[in-house]
Each structure stands twice: as C-alpha cells, then as structure tokens.
Short mmCIF file of C-alpha atoms in Angstrom, two decimals:
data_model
loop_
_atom_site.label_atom_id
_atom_site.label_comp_id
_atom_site.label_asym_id
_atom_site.label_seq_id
_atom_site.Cartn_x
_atom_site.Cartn_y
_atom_site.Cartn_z
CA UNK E 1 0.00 0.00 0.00
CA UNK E 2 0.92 3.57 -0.80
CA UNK E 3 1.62 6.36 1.91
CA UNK E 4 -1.55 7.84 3.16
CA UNK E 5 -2.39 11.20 3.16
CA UNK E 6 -5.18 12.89 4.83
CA UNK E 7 -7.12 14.76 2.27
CA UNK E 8 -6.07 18.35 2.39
CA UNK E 9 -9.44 20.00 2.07
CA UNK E 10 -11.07 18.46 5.27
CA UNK E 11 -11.73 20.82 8.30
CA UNK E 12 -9.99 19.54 11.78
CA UNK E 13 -8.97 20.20 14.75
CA UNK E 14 -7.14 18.46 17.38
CA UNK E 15 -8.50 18.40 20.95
CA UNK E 16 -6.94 17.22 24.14
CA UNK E 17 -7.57 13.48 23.55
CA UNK E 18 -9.37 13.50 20.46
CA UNK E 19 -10.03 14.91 16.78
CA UNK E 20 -12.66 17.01 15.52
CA UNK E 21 -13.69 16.87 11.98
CA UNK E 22 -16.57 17.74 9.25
CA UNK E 23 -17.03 15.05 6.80
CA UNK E 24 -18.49 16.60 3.66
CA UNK E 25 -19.41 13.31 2.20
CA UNK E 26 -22.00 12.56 5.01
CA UNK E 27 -22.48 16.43 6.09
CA UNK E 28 -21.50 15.74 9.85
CA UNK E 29 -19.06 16.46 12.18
CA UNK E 30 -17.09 13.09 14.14
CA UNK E 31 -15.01 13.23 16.81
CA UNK E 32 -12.21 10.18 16.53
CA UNK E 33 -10.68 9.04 20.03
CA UNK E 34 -7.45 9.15 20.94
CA UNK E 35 -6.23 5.62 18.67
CA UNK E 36 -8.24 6.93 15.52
CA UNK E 37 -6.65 10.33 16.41
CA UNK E 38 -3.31 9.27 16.79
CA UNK E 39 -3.80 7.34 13.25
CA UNK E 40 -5.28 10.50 11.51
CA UNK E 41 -2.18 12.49 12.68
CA UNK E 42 -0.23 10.05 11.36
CA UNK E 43 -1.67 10.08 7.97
CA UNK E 44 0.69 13.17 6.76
CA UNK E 45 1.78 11.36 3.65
CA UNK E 46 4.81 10.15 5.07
CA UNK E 47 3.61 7.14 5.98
CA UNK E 48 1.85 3.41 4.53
CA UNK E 49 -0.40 0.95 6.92
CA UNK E 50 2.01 -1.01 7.95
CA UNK E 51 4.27 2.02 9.20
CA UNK E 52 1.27 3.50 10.83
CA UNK E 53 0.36 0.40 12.75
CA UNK E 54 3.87 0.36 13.98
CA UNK E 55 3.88 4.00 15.43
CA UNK E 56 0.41 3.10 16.58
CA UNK E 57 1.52 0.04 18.42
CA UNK E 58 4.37 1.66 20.09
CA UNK E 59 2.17 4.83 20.99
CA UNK E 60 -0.27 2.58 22.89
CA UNK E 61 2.12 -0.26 23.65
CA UNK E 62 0.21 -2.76 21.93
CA UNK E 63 1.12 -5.39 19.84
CA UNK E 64 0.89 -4.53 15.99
CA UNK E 65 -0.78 -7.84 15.30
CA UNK E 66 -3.03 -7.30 17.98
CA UNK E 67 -4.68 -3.66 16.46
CA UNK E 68 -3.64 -4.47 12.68
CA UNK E 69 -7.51 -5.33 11.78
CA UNK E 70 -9.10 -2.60 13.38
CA UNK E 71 -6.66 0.17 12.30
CA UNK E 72 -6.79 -1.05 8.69
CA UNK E 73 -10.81 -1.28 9.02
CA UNK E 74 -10.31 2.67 10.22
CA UNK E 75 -8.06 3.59 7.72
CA UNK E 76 -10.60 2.09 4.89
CA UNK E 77 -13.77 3.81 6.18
CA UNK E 78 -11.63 7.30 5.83
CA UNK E 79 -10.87 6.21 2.79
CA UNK E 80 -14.13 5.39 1.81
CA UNK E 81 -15.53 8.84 3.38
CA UNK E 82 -12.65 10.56 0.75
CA UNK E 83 -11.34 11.38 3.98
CA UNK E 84 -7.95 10.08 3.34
CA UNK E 85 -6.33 8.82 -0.38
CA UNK E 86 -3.27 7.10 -0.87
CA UNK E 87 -0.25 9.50 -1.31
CA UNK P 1 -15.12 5.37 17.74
CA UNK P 2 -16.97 6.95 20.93
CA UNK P 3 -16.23 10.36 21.70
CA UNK P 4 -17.11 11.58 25.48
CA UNK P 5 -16.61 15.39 26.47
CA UNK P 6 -18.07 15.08 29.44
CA UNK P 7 -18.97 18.76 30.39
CA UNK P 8 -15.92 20.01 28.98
CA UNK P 9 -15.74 22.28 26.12
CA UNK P 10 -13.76 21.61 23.17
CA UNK P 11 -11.13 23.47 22.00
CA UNK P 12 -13.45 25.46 19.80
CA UNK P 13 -17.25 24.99 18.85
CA UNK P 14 -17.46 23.24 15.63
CA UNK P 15 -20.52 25.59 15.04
CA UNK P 16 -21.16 28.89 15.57
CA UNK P 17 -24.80 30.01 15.15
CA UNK P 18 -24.82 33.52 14.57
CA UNK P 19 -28.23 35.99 13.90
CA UNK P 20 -27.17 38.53 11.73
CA UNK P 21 -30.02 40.42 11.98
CA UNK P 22 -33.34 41.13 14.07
CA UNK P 23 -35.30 42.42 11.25
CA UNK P 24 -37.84 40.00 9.69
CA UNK P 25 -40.22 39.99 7.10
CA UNK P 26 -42.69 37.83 9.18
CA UNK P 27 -44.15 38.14 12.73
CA UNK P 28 -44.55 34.75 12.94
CA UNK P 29 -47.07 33.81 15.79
CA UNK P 30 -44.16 30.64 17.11
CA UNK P 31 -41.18 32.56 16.63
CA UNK P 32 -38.86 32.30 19.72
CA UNK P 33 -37.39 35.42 19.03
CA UNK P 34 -39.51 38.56 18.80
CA UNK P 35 -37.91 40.13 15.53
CA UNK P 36 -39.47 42.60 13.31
CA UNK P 37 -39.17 45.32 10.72
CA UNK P 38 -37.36 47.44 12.56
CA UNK P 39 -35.06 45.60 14.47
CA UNK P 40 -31.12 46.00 14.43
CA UNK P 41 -27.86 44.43 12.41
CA UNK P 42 -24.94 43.08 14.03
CA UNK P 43 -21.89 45.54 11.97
CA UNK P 44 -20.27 44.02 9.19
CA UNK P 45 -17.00 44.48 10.35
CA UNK P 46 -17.60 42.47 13.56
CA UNK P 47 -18.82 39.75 11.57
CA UNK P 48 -15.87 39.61 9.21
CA UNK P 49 -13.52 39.82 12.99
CA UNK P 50 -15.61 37.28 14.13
CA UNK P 51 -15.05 35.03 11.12
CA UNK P 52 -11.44 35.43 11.12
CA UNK P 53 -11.07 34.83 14.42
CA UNK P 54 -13.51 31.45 14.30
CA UNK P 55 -10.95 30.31 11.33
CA UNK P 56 -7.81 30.70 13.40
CA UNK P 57 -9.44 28.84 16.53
CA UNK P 58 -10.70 25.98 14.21
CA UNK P 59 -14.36 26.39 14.19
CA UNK P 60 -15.93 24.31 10.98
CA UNK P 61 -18.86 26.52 10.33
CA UNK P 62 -21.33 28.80 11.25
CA UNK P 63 -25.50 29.06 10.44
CA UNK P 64 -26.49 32.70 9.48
CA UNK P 65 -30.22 33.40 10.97
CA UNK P 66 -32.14 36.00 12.28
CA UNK P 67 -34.99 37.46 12.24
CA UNK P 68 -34.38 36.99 8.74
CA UNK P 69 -31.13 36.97 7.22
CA UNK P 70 -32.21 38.19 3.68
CA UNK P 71 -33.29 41.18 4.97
CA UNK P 72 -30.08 42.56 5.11
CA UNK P 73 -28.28 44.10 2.06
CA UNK P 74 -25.23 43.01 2.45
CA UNK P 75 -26.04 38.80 3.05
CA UNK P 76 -23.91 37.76 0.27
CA UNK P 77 -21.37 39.82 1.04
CA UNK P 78 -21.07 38.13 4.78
CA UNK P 79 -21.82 34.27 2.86
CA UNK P 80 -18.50 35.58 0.91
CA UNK P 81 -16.65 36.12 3.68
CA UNK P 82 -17.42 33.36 5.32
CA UNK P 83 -16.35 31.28 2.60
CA UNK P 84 -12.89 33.52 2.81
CA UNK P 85 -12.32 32.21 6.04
CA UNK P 86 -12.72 28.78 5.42
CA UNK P 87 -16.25 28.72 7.48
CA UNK P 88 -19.39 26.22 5.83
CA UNK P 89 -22.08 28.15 5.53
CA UNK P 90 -25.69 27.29 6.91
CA UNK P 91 -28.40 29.21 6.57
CA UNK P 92 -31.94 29.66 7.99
CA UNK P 93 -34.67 31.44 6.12
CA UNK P 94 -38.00 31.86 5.33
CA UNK P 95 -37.09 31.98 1.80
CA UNK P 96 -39.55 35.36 0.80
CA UNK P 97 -36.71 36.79 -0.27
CA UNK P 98 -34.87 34.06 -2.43
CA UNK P 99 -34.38 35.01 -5.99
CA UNK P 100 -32.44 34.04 -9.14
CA UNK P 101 -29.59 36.80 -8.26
CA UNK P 102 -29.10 35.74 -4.71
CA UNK P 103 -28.60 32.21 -6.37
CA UNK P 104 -26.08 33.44 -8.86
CA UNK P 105 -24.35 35.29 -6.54
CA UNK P 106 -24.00 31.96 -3.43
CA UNK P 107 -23.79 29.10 -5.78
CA UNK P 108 -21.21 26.91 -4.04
CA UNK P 109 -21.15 28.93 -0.88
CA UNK P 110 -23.85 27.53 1.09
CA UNK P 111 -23.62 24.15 2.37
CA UNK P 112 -26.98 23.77 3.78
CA UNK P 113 -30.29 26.48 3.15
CA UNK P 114 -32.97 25.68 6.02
CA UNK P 115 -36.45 26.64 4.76
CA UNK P 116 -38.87 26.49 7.15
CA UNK P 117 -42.41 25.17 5.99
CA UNK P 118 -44.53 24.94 9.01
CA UNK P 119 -48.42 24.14 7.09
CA UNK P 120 -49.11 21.53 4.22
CA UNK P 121 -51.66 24.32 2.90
CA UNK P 122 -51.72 28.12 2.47
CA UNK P 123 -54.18 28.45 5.34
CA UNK P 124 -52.49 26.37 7.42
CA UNK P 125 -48.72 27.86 7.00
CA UNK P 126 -49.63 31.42 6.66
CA UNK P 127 -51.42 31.31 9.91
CA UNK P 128 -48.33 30.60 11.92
CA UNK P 129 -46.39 32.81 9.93
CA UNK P 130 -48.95 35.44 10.08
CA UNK P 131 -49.32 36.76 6.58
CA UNK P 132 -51.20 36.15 3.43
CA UNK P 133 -49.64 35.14 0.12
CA UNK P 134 -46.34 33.55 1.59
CA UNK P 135 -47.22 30.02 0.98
CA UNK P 136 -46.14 30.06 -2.54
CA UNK P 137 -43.10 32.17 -2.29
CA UNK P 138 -41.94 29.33 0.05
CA UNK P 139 -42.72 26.41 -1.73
CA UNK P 140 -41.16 28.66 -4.93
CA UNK P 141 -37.56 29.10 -3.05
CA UNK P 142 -37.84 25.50 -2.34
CA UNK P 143 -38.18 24.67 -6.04
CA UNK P 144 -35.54 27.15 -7.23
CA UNK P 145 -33.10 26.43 -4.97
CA UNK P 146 -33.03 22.74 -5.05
CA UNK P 147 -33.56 22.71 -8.99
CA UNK P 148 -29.96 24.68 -8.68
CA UNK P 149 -28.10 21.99 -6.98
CA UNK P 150 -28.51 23.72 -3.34
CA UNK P 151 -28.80 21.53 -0.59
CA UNK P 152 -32.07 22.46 0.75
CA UNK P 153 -33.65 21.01 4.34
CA UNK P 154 -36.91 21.62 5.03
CA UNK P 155 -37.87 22.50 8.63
CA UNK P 156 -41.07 22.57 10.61
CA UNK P 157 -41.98 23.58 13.72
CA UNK P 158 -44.30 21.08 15.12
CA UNK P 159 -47.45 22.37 16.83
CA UNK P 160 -50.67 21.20 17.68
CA UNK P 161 -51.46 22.92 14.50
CA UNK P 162 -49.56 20.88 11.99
CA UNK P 163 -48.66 17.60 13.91
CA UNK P 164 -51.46 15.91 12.08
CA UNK P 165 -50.28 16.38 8.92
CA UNK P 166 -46.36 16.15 8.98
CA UNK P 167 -46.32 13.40 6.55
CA UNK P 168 -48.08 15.98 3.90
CA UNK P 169 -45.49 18.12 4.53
CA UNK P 170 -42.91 15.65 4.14
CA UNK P 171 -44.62 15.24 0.95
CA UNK P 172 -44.57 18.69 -0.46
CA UNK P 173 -40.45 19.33 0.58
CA UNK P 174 -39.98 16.32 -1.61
CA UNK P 175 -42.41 17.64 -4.80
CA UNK P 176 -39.93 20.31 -4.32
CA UNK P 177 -37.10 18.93 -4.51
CA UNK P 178 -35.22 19.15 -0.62
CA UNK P 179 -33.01 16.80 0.43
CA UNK P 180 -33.77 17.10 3.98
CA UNK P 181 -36.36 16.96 6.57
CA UNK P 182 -36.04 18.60 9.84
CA UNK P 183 -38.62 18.32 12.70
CA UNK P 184 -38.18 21.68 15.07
CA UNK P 185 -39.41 21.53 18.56
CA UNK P 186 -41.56 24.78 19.24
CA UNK P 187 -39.41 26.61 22.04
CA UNK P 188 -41.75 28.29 24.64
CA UNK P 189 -40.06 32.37 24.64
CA UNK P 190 -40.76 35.29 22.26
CA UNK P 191 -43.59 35.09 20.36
CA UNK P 192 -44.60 31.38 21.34
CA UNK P 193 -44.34 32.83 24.79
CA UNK P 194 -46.54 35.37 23.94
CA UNK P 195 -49.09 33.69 22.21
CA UNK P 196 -48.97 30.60 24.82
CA UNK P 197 -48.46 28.04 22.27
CA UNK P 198 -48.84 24.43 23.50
CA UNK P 199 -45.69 22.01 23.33
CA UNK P 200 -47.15 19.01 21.84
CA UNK P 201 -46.26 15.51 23.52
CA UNK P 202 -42.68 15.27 22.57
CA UNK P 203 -42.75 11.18 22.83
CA UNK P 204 -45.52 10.94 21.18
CA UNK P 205 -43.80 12.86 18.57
CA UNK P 206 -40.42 11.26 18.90
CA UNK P 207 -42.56 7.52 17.73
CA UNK P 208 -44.27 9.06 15.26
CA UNK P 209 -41.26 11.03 13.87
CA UNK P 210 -39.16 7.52 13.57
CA UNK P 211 -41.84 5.89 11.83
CA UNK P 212 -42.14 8.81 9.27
CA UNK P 213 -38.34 8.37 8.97
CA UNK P 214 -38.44 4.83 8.08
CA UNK P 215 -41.19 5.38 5.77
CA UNK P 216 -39.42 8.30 3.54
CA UNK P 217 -35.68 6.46 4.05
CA UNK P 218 -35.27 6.42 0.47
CA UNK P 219 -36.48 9.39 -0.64
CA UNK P 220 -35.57 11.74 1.87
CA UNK P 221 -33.29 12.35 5.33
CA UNK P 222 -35.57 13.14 8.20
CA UNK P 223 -33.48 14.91 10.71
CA UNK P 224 -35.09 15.10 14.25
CA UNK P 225 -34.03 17.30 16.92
CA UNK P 226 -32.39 15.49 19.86
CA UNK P 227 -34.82 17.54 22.09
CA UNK P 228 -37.49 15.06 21.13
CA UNK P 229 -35.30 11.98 22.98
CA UNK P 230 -35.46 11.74 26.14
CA UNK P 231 -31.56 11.84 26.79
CA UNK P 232 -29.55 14.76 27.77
CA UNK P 233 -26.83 13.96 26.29
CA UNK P 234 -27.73 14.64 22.83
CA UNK P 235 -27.63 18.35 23.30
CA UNK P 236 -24.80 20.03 21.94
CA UNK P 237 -25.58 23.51 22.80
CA UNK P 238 -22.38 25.18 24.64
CA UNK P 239 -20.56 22.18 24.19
CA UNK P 240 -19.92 21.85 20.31
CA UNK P 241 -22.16 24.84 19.70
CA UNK P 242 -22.53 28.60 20.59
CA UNK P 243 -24.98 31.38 19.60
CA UNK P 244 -24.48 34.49 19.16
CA UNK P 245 -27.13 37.37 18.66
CA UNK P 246 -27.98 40.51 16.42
CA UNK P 247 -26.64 42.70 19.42
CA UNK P 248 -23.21 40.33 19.28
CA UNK P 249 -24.26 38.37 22.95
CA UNK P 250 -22.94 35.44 23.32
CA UNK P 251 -25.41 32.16 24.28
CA UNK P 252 -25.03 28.94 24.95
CA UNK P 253 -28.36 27.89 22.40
CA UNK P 254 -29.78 30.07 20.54
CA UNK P 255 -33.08 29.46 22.21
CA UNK P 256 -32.11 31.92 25.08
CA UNK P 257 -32.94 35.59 25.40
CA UNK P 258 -33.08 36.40 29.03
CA UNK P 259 -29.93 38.44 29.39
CA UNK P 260 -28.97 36.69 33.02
CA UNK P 261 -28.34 33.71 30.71
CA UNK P 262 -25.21 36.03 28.30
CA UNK P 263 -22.03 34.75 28.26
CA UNK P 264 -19.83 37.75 26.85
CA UNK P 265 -20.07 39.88 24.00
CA UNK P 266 -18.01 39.65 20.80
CA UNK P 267 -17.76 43.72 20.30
CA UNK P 268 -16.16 43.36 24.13
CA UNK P 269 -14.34 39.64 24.54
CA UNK P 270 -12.62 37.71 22.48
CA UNK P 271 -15.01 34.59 21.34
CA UNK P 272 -12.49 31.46 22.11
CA UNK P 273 -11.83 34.14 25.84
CA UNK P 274 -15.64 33.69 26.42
CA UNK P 275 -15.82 29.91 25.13
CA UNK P 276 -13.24 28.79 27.00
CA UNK P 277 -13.51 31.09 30.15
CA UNK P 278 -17.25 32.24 30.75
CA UNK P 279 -17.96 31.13 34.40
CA UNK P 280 -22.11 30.87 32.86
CA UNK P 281 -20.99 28.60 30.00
CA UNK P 282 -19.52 26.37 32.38
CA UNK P 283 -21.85 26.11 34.69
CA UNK P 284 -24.83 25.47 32.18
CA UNK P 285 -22.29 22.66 30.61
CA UNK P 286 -22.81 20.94 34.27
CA UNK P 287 -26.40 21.23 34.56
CA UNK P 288 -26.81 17.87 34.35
CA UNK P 289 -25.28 17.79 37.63
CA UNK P 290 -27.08 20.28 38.82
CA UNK P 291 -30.80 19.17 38.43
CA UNK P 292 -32.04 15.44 38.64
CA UNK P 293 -34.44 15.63 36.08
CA UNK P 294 -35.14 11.83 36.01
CA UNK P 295 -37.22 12.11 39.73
CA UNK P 296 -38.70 15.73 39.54
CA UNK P 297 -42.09 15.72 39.99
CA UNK P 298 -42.87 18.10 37.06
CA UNK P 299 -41.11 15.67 34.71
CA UNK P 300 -43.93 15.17 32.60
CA UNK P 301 -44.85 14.25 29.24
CA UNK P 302 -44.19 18.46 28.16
CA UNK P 303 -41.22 19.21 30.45
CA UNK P 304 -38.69 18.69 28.11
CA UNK P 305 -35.91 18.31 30.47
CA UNK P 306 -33.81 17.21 27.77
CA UNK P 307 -32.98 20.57 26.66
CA UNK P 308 -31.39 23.33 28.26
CA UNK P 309 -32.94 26.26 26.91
CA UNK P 310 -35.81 25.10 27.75
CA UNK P 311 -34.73 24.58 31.66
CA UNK P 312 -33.89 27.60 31.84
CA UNK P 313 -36.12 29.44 30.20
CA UNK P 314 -38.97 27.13 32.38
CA UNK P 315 -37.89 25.11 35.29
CA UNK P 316 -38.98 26.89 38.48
CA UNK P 317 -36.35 24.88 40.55
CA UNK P 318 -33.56 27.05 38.68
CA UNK P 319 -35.14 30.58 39.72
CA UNK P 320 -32.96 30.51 42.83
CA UNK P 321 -29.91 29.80 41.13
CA UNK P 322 -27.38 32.55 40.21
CA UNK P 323 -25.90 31.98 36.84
#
C-alpha cells in the first residue's frame, strides 16, 4: 500500500484526547478518540499501513498484530468517506 | 469510535450560530425570538472579525439566521466572507426573499439552506407565519433552490397545528425537490411565549417522527431534533455549539434571550476568551449535575428536560440559582 495522506481539504482540529472533523461526504461532524486520532495524525503522507500500525503500536504499547484489523478497518472507512487517499 | 466530552468544552465549537439580523419579514405567531421590521444588524465588520477569528481557533462553520437573514443588504457579502475564512455556511430562512440573483451570486457557498415550511396548505402555514400570500413564495424558493443543486432542508416547527399532517409536509419538501427533513421543537419564549403556544407531547412525537423516517428512508433524510429523545446527552448547545445574537451576545443555544443567561459579548471579549472562560458557560455545561431531572415531579410528558434552553427558560427549581 501507498503512503496515506489525509485529504487536504477536510476541516480539523485536534483536541486534548481526540479529533474534531466535518465530513463533507455525510455532512456531519465526528469526533475520533485518541487511537483513531493518533492514526489521523499520522496520515501526513509520510507514511503506509504497515508504518502506521507500527507507530500506533508503540504509541499505545500494543502489539501490531493485535490492532492491525481494526486500524486497517479505520483507515478504509476514511478512505471510503474521501477522507484520506493514498499518497 | 466513541467520543465523550463530558462537560468540557472543546477546544473550539465546531458551530457557531450567529443571527445577523433582528429584522424580519414575518411576525410569525411561534417565533422564539420577537424580531421585526425594525429591528437591528450586528456591523459588518464584527462579523468579518468574528469570522477570522472562528478560522484561526478551528471552528468548521457557522449558520447565518435571524430574524431573517435576507433582509439585510449586504447577506452575500457576509456568505463571501465566510467562505474567505474557510467557514461552511448554513443558513436559515423563510425563503420570501430568495431570488435568481441571490442564487447566482451563493452558488457553491452555502452548504446547507434551512427553509422552514410549518403548514401543508396556504391556510395552514400562513397562519403561523402570520401573513397572506407567503405560501407560494416558500414552496417557490424551495423549487428554485433545489432545482440549482442547493442543498435544501426543510424544517417545521411542530405544533398542535400541523402535527397531524407532517407526513403531507414531508410530501410537499420532496415535490420540491429538498433533500432534507427537519422536525423543530416549538421553544416556549418570544412570540410562542406570547401567544402561549402548547408544546405538543414530545414522545408521542419522537414515535411518530421515527416511523415517518423509516417510511421516507429512500427518498428523503428526516433529521429530528435530539430535544425530542429523552436523553440529555444529545444536546450540543455550549458544548460543540454557541450562539451568538444581532446585538453580538454570546449564548449557549440560541433558544435563550433572558440576558442573566449572556455569556460575553463579541464587540467586548474575544469569542475562544468567552468559550473557553465564561464562568455561565460552564456552569450550564454541568447542569446535568445540577438538576435530577429523572425524579422531579414536574417531569412530565411536556417538560422537556432534555434541553437546556428550555430549563432555563422554564424550570422553576432554577429561579434561585445565580448563573
């Protein structure tokens, strides 16, 4: 898989523990916790799945096999959403 | 993904709503404001401050209201600059005033035009609004809007006037091409004060609402106001949202007038100073903690102790308390 890249025209704003953003596919505004906000920071372009799961694991001190599912799940429903594209 | 603020107020409010004016073209008898032809403008050049203030803190939008919005001059003007500072743009109207150069001059700046509809007939709307001969001007901005690719929701106010025939209503936003639905719950100050409009049985509404939803699920997305539920917790107001007013107050909802409830002013304060600082927004973000809703004895069908604004506006057990 490519590098990911959050898509530059999406509002959003970190909070303390948490990220705000307007999805303009759905017309709402979502609030990701602190894993899906820690893997939308991440998604700078810099970065593929695998890479992200790594920094994700370490951030939570998890193992990567343990969160690979979900985070990939995550990173295909922003993808989906046209919240994120491959870099 | 769960998100829990738990009383605490974001960084910023995602949504600003923000009444631009109190002039109206309408005196309508359920209006919770009491705006009319003479009423005042928030100055243009606090709006465009405000804006650019609202982008640098990282609001996502704000909903321009009133009174009526169209009624001032310079509306497109303050949907531009809006747009300049990165801000969606809602809007709330009665749509009188909608015409083909106010479409040429917002296409693409308005992510969401509310158009409120509040009768399935001429006699029915027009006696809530409180004029003759608006029916059709309504039902035209509808048309004209939606057959120019804006997002249009239609939004009632439900009264014991129009509860009955919701579904016809339903009916005519979709003839007209809106995308969206939006049941309003009648809020009990200005004119519905006034005219001592009844609140009609909000779970009886809520069922009937869901099963109109499920009906028109293909055809059209029925938005209902969280004020319906019985759950606290749905209301955003002061938490994700703020209101501000013609005179630049700053509210928690826009649903509150009485001045003991203001929070700041924008001419005076900084807006992320009174967001993140105003002793009264705080407070009404703990209310919940406050009042025990759940065994109050005038918890009743009508109470609707799910929203705020309507506590405070209403509940006798908060006349004691200094906000």
């Amino acid at each position: 898989m490519n590098n990911l890249q959050r898509n530059p025209k999406i509002r959003w704003r970190r909070e303390v523990d948490e990220v705000c953003l307007y999805i303009p596919k759905n017309r709402e505004m979502k609030k990701l916790n602190n894993v899906g906000a820690s893997v939308w920071e991440l998604c700078d372009g810099s970065l593929d799945s695998k890479e992200i799961i790594e920094e994700v694991s370490k951030e939570f001190d998890v193992e990567a096999n343990e969160i690979k599912s979900d985070v990939e799940d995550f990173i295909n429903q922003l993808i989906q959403l046209d919240l994120l594209k491959e870099a | 993904m769960k998100g829990d603020l738990s009383g605490q107020a974001l960084y910023a409010p995602n949504t600003v709503y923000l009444e631009v004016t109190n002039k109206c073209n309408l005196k309508c008898k359920h209006c919770y404001s009491m705006a009319n032809e003479d009423g005042y403008e928030l100055p243009l050049n606090e709006i465009k401050a405000l804006f650019k203030r609202l982008d640098e803190i990282g609001t996502f939008g704000v909903v321009l209201g009133g009174g009526e919005p169209l009624m001032r001059e310079d509306i497109v003007h303050i949907i531009n600059l809006a747009n300049k500072y990165n801000l969606l743009v809602g809007l709330s109207t009665n749509g009188i005033l909608v015409n083909k150069e106010f479409l040429k001059n917002t296409r693409d700046k308005i992510s969401n035009i509310q158009i409120s509809l509040d009768g399935h007939t001429d006699e029915e709307h027009e006696r809530l609004r409180n004029k003759k001969g608006i029916f059709k001007d309504t039902l035209q901005a509808i048309k004209l809007l939606s057959d120019n690719n804006f997002h249009v929701t239609v939004s009632t106010v439900i009264t014991n006037d129009n509860v009955n025939y919701i579904d016809k209503i339903i009916e005519i936003a979709l003839e007209n091409g809106a995308k969206t639905y939006r049941a309003t719950k009648l809020i009990k100050s200005g004119n519905a004060l006034k005219n001592n409009l009844d609140i009609v049985d909000f779970k009886f509404i809520s069922k009937y609402l869901e099963e109109l939803k499920e009906k028109y699920s293909k055809e059209i997305d029925i938005e209902i106001d969280s004020e319906f539920y019985d759950n606290k917790s749905f209301c955003t107001a002061g938490k994700e949202t703020i209101a501000i007013n013609y005179k630049g107050d700053v509210y928690f909802c826009a649903f509150l007038s009485n001045p003991k409830f203001i929070c700041g002013n924008i001419m005076e304060k900084d807006i992320h100073n009174i967001w993140l600082n105003s002793r009264k927004l705080k407070e009404i973000r703990q209310l919940d903690k406050i009042l025990n809703c759940k065994e109050c004895e005038n918890n009743n069908n009508n109470c609707f102790s799910n929203c705020k604004a309507m506590l405070l506006n209403n509940c006798s057990k908060l006349d004691s308390y200094d906000f």
